[in-house]
């Protein structure tokens, strides 16, 4: 999702913000209509901020939405450092009153997906499931431990299901399937964008979001075999993944997973 935002920000009349909201109020708010209003208010306020000052709120690195918000190396604990902050960023180029304003909050918005679809256009990005697990294992976030507090706060079934699973890998596999199941159940196929298609098309797969992306030619390289991941650990979770049932198999084949589990090349 961060890569998609990074690419979309290079298009005319398009602004894509990386987890820009302070989501605590949204997580605590039990009323569905008020949750939607909080999002509408945030969007309207940022449209005004862009119009008046050419700036918007976003997580960023050095004033720009990065391709990847996490460091490209691991510390002594095996995790990658967070190299981002939240604040105002400068919006380059003109942005009209009809410009496309995008915000991404993968965990929270996945939990709120049925509600969001009543008033917003929503897209999801997916990725080879074993690469997702490899990334989670190096992330300094709760997902490393098989939890997503933002989604759990608005989805009690998810929270209870994860709490009932004491084994870390069991939680991660359940959570992985839950994300894919949310998209399979609630989104049309054309609104689900594969990371691999974004890379192979040099970004043009994002044209489903905006026609401006049809002519993209962004140099991209797949990081599904990123050397930063612990491939010995990935092979162990990969074996468990291949033996599991989950909604991810509706989008990826077991051969897709096996190819990633070959010796990493990048």
CSV table of C-alpha atoms in Angstrom, one decimal, residues 29-149:
chain,number,residue,atom,x,y,z
A,29,UNK,CA,-16.1,5.5,18.4
A,30,UNK,CA,-18.8,2.8,18.5
A,31,UNK,CA,-21.3,4.6,16.2
A,32,UNK,CA,-21.0,3.7,12.6
A,33,UNK,CA,-22.3,7.0,11.3
A,34,UNK,CA,-19.9,9.0,13.5
A,35,UNK,CA,-17.0,6.8,12.3
A,36,UNK,CA,-17.8,7.7,8.7
A,37,UNK,CA,-18.2,11.4,9.6
A,38,UNK,CA,-14.7,11.4,11.2
A,39,UNK,CA,-13.2,10.2,7.9
A,40,UNK,CA,-15.3,12.7,5.9
A,41,UNK,CA,-14.2,15.5,8.1
A,42,UNK,CA,-10.5,14.5,7.8
A,43,UNK,CA,-10.7,14.4,4.0
A,44,UNK,CA,-12.5,17.8,3.8
A,45,UNK,CA,-9.9,19.4,6.2
A,46,UNK,CA,-7.0,18.1,4.1
A,47,UNK,CA,-8.6,19.2,0.8
A,48,UNK,CA,-8.8,22.7,2.3
A,49,UNK,CA,-5.2,22.5,3.6
A,50,UNK,CA,-4.0,21.5,0.1
A,51,UNK,CA,-6.1,24.3,-1.5
A,52,UNK,CA,-4.9,27.0,0.9
A,53,UNK,CA,-1.3,26.0,1.7
A,54,UNK,CA,-0.3,23.3,-0.7
A,55,UNK,CA,0.2,20.9,2.2
A,56,UNK,CA,-1.5,17.8,3.7
A,57,UNK,CA,-1.0,15.4,6.6
A,58,UNK,CA,0.7,12.1,6.1
A,59,UNK,CA,3.3,9.7,7.4
A,60,UNK,CA,6.4,10.6,5.5
A,61,UNK,CA,10.2,10.4,5.2
A,62,UNK,CA,11.9,13.6,4.5
A,63,UNK,CA,8.6,15.2,3.5
A,64,UNK,CA,7.6,12.5,1.0
A,65,UNK,CA,5.6,9.3,1.1
A,66,UNK,CA,8.3,6.7,0.7
A,67,UNK,CA,8.3,3.4,-1.2
A,68,UNK,CA,8.8,1.5,2.0
A,69,UNK,CA,8.4,3.0,5.5
A,70,UNK,CA,10.7,0.6,7.2
A,71,UNK,CA,14.5,0.5,7.2
A,72,UNK,CA,16.3,-1.8,4.8
A,73,UNK,CA,18.4,-3.4,7.5
A,74,UNK,CA,17.6,-5.3,10.7
A,75,UNK,CA,18.9,-4.3,14.2
A,76,UNK,CA,20.2,-6.7,16.8
A,77,UNK,CA,16.7,-7.9,17.7
A,78,UNK,CA,16.0,-8.9,14.1
A,79,UNK,CA,13.6,-6.1,13.5
A,80,UNK,CA,13.7,-3.2,11.1
A,81,UNK,CA,13.6,0.3,12.4
A,82,UNK,CA,10.8,2.7,11.6
A,83,UNK,CA,12.2,5.6,9.6
A,84,UNK,CA,9.1,7.8,9.3
A,85,UNK,CA,7.1,10.4,11.1
A,86,UNK,CA,3.7,12.0,10.8
A,87,UNK,CA,3.3,15.7,9.8
A,88,UNK,CA,2.6,18.0,7.0
A,89,UNK,CA,4.0,17.3,3.6
A,90,UNK,CA,4.3,19.6,0.6
A,91,UNK,CA,2.0,18.7,-2.3
A,92,UNK,CA,3.8,19.2,-5.6
A,93,UNK,CA,1.9,20.3,-8.6
A,94,UNK,CA,-1.7,21.6,-8.9
A,95,UNK,CA,-4.6,19.8,-7.2
A,96,UNK,CA,-8.1,20.8,-8.3
A,97,UNK,CA,-11.3,20.7,-6.3
A,98,UNK,CA,-12.1,17.4,-8.2
A,99,UNK,CA,-8.6,16.0,-7.6
A,100,UNK,CA,-8.3,12.4,-6.3
A,101,UNK,CA,-7.5,12.3,-2.6
A,102,UNK,CA,-6.6,8.9,-1.3
A,103,UNK,CA,-5.8,7.8,2.3
A,104,UNK,CA,-4.6,4.4,3.3
A,105,UNK,CA,-5.0,2.7,6.7
A,106,UNK,CA,-4.7,-1.0,5.8
A,107,UNK,CA,-5.4,-2.6,9.2
A,108,UNK,CA,-8.2,-0.2,10.4
A,109,UNK,CA,-9.9,0.1,7.0
A,110,UNK,CA,-9.8,-3.7,6.5
A,111,UNK,CA,-11.7,-4.0,9.8
A,112,UNK,CA,-14.2,-1.3,8.7
A,113,UNK,CA,-14.5,-2.5,5.1
A,114,UNK,CA,-18.2,-3.2,4.9
A,115,UNK,CA,-19.0,0.2,6.5
A,116,UNK,CA,-16.6,2.1,4.3
A,117,UNK,CA,-18.1,0.7,1.2
A,118,UNK,CA,-21.4,2.4,2.0
A,119,UNK,CA,-19.8,5.8,1.3
A,120,UNK,CA,-16.3,5.5,-0.1
A,121,UNK,CA,-14.6,3.8,-3.1
A,122,UNK,CA,-12.1,1.3,-1.6
A,123,UNK,CA,-9.2,-0.7,-3.1
A,124,UNK,CA,-7.0,-3.3,-1.6
A,125,UNK,CA,-3.5,-4.4,-2.5
A,126,UNK,CA,-2.4,-8.0,-1.9
A,127,UNK,CA,0.9,-9.8,-2.1
A,128,UNK,CA,2.3,-13.3,-2.1
A,129,UNK,CA,1.3,-14.6,1.3
A,130,UNK,CA,4.7,-16.0,2.2
A,131,UNK,CA,6.3,-12.7,1.5
A,132,UNK,CA,3.7,-11.0,3.7
A,133,UNK,CA,4.7,-13.4,6.5
A,134,UNK,CA,8.4,-12.7,5.8
A,135,UNK,CA,7.8,-9.0,6.1
A,136,UNK,CA,5.7,-9.3,9.3
A,137,UNK,CA,8.5,-11.2,11.0
A,138,UNK,CA,10.9,-8.2,10.6
A,139,UNK,CA,8.4,-5.5,11.3
A,140,UNK,CA,8.5,-3.5,14.6
A,141,UNK,CA,4.7,-3.5,14.8
A,142,UNK,CA,2.1,-5.6,16.6
A,143,UNK,CA,1.6,-7.7,13.5
A,144,UNK,CA,5.0,-9.3,14.3
A,145,UNK,CA,3.1,-10.9,17.3
A,146,UNK,CA,0.1,-11.8,15.3
A,147,UNK,CA,-2.1,-8.9,16.3
A,148,UNK,CA,-3.5,-5.8,14.6
A,149,UNK,CA,-4.9,-3.5,17.4
